[in-house]
Coordinates of C-alpha atoms and ligand atoms in Angstrom, one line a residue:
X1 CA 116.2 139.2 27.9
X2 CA 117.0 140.5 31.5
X3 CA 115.5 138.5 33.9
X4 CA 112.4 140.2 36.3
X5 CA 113.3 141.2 39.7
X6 CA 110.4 140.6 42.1
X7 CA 109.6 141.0 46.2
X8 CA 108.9 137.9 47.2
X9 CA 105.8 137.6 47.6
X10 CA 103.5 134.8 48.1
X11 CA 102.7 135.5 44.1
X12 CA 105.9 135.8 43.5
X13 CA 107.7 132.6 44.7
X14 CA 104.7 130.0 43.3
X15 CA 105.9 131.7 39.7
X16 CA 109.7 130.9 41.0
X17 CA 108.5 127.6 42.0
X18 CA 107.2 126.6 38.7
X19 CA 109.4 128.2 36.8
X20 CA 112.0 125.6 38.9
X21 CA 109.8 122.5 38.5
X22 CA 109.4 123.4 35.1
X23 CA 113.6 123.3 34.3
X24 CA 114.3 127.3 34.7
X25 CA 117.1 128.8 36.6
X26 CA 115.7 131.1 39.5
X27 CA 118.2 133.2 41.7
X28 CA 117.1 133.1 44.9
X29 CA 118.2 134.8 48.7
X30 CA 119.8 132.8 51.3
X31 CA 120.8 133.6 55.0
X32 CA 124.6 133.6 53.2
X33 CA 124.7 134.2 49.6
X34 CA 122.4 134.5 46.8
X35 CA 122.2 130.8 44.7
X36 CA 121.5 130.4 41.4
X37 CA 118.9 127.4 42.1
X38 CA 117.4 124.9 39.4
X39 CA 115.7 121.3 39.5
X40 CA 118.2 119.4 41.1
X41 CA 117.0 116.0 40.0
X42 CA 116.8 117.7 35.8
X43 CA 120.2 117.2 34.5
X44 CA 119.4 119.7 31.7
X45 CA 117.9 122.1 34.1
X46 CA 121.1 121.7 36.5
X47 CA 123.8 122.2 32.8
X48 CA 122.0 125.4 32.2
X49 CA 123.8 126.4 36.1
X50 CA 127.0 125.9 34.6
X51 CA 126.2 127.8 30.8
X52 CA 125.0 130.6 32.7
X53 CA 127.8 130.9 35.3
X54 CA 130.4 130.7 32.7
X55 CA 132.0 128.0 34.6
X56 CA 135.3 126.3 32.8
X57 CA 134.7 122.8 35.2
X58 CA 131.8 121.0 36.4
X59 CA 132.3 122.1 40.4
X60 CA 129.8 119.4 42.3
X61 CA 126.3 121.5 43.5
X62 CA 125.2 122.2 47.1
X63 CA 121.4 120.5 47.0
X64 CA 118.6 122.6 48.9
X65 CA 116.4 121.1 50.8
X66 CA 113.7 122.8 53.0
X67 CA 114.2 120.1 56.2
X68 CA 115.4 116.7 57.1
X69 CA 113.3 114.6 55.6
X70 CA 114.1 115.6 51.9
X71 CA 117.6 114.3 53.0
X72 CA 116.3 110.9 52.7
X73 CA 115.3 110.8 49.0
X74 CA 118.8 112.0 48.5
X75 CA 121.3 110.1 50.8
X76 CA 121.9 106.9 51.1
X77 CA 122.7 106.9 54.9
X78 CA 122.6 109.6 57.4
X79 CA 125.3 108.7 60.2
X80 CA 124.4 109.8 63.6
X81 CA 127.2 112.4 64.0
X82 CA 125.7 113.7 60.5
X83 CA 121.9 113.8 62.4
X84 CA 123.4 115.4 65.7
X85 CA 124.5 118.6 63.4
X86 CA 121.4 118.9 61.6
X87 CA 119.1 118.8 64.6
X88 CA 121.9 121.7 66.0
X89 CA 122.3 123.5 62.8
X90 CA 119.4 123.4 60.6
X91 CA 117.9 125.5 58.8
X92 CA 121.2 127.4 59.0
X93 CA 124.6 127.4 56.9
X94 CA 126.3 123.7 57.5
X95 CA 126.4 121.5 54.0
X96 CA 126.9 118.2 54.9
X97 CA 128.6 116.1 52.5
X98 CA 126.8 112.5 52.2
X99 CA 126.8 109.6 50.1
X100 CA 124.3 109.8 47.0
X101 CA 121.8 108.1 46.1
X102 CA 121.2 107.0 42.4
X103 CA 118.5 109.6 41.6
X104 CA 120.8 112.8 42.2
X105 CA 122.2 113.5 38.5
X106 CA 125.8 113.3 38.2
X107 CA 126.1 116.3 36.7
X108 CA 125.0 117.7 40.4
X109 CA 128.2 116.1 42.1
X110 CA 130.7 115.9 39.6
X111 CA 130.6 112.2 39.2
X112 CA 131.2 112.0 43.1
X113 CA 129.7 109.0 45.2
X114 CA 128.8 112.0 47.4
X115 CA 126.0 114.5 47.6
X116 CA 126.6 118.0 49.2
X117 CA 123.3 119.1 51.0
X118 CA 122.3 122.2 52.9
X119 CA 118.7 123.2 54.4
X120 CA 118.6 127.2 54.2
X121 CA 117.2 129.1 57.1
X122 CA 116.2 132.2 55.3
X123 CA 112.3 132.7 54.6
X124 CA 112.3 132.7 51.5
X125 CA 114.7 130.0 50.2
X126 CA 112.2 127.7 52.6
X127 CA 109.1 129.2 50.6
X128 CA 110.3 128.2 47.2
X129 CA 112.0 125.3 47.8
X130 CA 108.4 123.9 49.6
X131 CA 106.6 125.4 46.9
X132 CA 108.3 124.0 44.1
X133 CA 108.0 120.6 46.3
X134 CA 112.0 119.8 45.0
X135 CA 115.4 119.3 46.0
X136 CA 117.3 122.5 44.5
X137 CA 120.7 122.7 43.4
X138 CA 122.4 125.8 43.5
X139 CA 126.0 127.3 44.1
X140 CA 126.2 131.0 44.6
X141 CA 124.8 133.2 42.1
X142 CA 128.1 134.8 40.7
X143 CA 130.1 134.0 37.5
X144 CA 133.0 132.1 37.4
X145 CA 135.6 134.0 39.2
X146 CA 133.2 136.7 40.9
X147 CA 132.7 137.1 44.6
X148 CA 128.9 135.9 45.5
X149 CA 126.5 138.4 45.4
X150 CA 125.5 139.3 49.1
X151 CA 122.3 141.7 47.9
X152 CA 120.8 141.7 44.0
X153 CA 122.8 144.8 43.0
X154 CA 125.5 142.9 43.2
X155 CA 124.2 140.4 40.9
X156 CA 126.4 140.4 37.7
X157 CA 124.2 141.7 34.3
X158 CA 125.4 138.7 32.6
X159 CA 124.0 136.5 34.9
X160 CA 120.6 138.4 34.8
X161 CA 120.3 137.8 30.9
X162 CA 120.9 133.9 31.5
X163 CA 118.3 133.3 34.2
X164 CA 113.7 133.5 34.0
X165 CA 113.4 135.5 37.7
X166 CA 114.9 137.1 40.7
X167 CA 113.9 137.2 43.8
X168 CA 115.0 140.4 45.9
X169 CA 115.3 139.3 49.6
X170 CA 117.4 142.1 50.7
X171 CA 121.1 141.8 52.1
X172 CA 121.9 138.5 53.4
X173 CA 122.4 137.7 56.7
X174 CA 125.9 135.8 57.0
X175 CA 127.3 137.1 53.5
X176 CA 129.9 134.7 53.7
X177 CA 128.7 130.6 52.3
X178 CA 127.9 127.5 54.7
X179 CA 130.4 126.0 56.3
X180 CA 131.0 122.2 54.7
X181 CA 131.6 119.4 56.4
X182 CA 132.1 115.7 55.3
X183 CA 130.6 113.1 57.7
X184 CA 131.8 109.9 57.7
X185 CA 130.7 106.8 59.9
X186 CA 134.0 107.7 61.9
X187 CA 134.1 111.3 62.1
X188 CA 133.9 114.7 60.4
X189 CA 135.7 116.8 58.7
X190 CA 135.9 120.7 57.5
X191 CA 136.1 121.0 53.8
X192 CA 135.3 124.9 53.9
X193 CA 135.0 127.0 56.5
X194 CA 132.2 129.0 56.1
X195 CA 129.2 130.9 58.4
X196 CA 129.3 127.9 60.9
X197 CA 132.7 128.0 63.2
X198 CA 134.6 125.3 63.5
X199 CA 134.2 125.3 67.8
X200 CA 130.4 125.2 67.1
X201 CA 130.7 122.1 65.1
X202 CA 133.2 120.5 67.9
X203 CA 130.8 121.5 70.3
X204 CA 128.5 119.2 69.1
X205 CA 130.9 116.1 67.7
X206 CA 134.1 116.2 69.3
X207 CA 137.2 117.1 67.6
X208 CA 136.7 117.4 63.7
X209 CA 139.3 117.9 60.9
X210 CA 139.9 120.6 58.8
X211 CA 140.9 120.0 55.6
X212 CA 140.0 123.4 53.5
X213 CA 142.5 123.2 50.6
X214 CA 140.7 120.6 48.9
X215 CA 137.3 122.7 49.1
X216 CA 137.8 124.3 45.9
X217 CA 139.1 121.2 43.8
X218 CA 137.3 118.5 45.9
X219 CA 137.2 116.5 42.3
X220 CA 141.6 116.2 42.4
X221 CA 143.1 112.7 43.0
X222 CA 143.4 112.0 47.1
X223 CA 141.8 114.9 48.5
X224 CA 138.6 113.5 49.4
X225 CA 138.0 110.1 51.3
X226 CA 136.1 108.9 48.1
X227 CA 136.3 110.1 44.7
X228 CA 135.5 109.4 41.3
X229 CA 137.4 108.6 38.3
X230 CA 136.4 106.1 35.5
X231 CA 138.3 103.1 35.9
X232 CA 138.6 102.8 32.1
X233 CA 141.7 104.5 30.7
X234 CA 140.3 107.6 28.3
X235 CA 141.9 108.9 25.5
X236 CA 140.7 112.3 23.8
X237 CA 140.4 112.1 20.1
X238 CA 142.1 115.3 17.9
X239 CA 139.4 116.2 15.5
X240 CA 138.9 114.0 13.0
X241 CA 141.0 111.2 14.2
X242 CA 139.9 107.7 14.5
X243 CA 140.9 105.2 17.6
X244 CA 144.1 103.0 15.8
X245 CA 143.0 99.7 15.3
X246 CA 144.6 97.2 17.9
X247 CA 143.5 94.0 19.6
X248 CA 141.2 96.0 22.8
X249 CA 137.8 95.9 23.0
X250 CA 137.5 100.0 22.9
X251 CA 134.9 102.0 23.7
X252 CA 133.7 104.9 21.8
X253 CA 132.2 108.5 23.1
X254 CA 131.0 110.3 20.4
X255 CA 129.4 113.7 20.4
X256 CA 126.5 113.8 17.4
X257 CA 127.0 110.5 16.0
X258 CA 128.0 107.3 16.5
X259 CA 130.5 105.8 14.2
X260 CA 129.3 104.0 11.2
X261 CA 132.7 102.8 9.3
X262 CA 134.1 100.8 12.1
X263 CA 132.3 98.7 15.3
X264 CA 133.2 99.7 18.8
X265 CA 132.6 97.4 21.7
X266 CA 130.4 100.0 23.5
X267 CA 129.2 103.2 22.0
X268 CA 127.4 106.7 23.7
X269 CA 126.5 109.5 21.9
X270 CA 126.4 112.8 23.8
X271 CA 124.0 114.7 21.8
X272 CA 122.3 113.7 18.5
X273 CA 121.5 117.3 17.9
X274 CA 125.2 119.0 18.7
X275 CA 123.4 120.8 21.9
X276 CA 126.2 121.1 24.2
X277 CA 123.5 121.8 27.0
X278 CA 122.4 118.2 26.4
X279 CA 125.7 116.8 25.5
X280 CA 126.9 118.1 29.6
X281 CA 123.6 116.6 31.2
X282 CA 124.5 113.3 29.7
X283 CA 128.4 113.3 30.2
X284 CA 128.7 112.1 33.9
X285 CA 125.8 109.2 32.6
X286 CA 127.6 108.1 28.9
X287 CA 131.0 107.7 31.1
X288 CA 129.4 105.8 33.8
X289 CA 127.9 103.3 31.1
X290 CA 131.2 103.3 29.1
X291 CA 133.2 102.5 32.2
X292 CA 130.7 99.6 33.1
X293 CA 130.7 98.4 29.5
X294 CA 133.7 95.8 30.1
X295 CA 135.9 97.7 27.8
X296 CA 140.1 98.2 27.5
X297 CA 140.1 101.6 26.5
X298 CA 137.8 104.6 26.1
X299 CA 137.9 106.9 23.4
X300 CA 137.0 110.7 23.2
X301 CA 135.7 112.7 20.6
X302 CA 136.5 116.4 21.6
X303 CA 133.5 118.8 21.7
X304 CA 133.4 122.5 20.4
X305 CA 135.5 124.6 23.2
X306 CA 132.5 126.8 23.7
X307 CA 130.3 127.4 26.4
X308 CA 129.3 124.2 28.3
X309 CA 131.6 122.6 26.0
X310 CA 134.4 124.2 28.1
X311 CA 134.0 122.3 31.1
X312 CA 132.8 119.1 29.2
X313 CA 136.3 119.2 27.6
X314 CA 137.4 120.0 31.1
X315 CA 136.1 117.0 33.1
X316 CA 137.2 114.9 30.0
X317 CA 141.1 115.8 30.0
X318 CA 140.9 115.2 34.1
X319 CA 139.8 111.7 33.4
X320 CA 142.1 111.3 30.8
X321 CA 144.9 113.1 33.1
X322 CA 143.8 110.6 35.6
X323 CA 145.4 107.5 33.8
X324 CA 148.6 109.2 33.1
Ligands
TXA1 O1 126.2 129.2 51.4 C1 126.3 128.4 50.4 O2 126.7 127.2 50.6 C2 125.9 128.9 49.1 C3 124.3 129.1 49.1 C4 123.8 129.5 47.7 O3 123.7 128.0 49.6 N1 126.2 128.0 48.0 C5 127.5 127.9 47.6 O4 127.7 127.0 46.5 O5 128.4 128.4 48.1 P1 129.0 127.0 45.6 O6 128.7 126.1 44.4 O7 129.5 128.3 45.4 O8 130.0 126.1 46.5 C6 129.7 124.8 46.7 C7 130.9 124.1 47.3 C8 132.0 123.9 46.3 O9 133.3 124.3 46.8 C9 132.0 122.4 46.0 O10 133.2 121.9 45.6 C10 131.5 121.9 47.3 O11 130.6 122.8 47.7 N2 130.8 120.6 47.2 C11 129.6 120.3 46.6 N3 129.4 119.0 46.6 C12 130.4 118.4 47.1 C13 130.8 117.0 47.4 N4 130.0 116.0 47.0 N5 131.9 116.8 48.0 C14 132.8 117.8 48.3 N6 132.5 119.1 48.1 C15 131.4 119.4 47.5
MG2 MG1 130.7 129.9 45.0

């Protein structure tokens, strides 16, 4: 079913707003793009992002927030070179890059320490992010590969079928996405350039560095000041195959069901049912407890290469690729 476009009206964006709080995907106007926004603290509500942008990786989520004191819930520090840009730039298009705190969802940054959030300045990205009371996660509202929509026409019909509502704000104001910025306790630095220039930002903190080729692959080995990567060497099953039997304590991942012919020092099952939507919500969680677990080795099983269970297959040969 194609979603409803609506005006936003006061009507309007209290249906967004539940639909939101209730685990539904709403696309929603900004001052730069249009973002495909959902619960960001619903790990099912933020895989249904990726299913319906087609996306082959799980690409960490710019959180929404509608003003500074949401930030709090979500970061675990906010340095002061980080406060002097949002008192200058918010609402507006700077993302500032923080470090997380334990109740953002992994599947919203990628397994990063960090947490990537943005306060929108447009009307009515404030109005339903206050109505629905809730951080929102969204990247921009285009599949995988497609420019971001600047005005609903552009909105792709593929994405319409996959989403509950749309709210028509008109053209955007910027049409080109927030500038990102990583703020650490010594200084700042550009990971996309974006509707905020990079004098502006100087202006404000002194020199800042720009480091824009990692933007798009900010998960890759080196490229950001932290990253994450399971400590645990991983090893991705063929179908079918057991782990060979050898002296480590292994750890097991399983997708439907755990393993009942052999014991494994530490088991996760990604989804009891087979639903892949599930099975990515719980990925970021079942490595993090796996990793924890004390074990020599962990052990993959692969998931159907379809839909979600592209990028869950993705993330897993990264972490695998990783060890290598
Ligand atoms: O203007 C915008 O920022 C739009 C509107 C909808 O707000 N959103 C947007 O989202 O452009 P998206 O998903 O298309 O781009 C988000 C970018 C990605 O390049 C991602 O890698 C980066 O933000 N990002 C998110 N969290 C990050 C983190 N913890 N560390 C580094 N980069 C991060
Ligand atoms: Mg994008």
């Amino acid at each position: 079913m194609v979603a409803p476009v609506r005006l936003p009206t006061e009507e309007a964006i209290a249906e967004a707003a539940r639909i939101l709080r209730a685990g539904g995907l709403v696309v929603f106007p900004t001052e730069t793009v249009y973002g495909l926004g959902a619960h960001a603290l619903d790990a099912r509500a933020v895989a249904r992002i990726f299913e319906a942008k087609d996306r082959p990786r799980f690409d960490p989520l710019i959180v929404h927030v509608a003003d500074e004191a949401m930030v709090a819930d979500l970061c675990e520090a906010v340095p002061d070179r980080a406060r002097r840009l949002i008192e200058r730039f918010w609402p507006g298009p700077l993302t500032l890059v923080l470090p997380k705190r334990p109740v953002v969802p992994d599947i919203v940054t990628a397994g990063l320490p960090t947490v990537a959030v943005r306060c929108p300045s447009h009307p009515v990205a404030q109005a339903l992010i206050r109505a629905a009371g809730i951080p929102v996660a969204a990247p921009s509202a285009n599949p995988f590969g497609y420019l971001s929509p600047t005005r609903v026409e552009h909105i792709a019909p593929v994405l319409r079928e996959r989403v509950d509502l749309i709210l028509d704000g008109g053209p955007c104001e910027y049409g080109v996405e927030s500038t990102i910025v990583y703020v650490a306790e010594d200084g700042v630095t550009v990971l996309r350039l974006g509707a905020v220039p990079v004098e502006a930002l100087e202006a404000i903190v002194g020199p800042v560095a720009v480091r824009t080729d990692a933007s798009d692959r900010p998960m890759s080995p080196g490229q950001l000041p932290r990253h994450y990567a399971p400590r645990t060497p991983i090893r991705i099953l063929s179908s079918g195959e057991t782990p060979p039997v050898s002296g480590l304590r292994v750890g097991y991942l399983a997708f439907r069901q755990a393993p009942t012919d052999r014991a494994f020092s530490a088991v996760e099952v990604l989804s009891p049912t087979g639903d892949l939507r599930e099975a990515a919500a719980r990925l970021f969680d079942c490595l993090h407890r796996l990793d924890g677990a004390g074990v020599d080795v962990i052990y993959a099983e692969p998931v159907p290469e379809v839909g979600l269970g592209r990028a869950i297959m993705d993330r897993l040969r990264r972490a695998a690729a990783l060890m290598e």
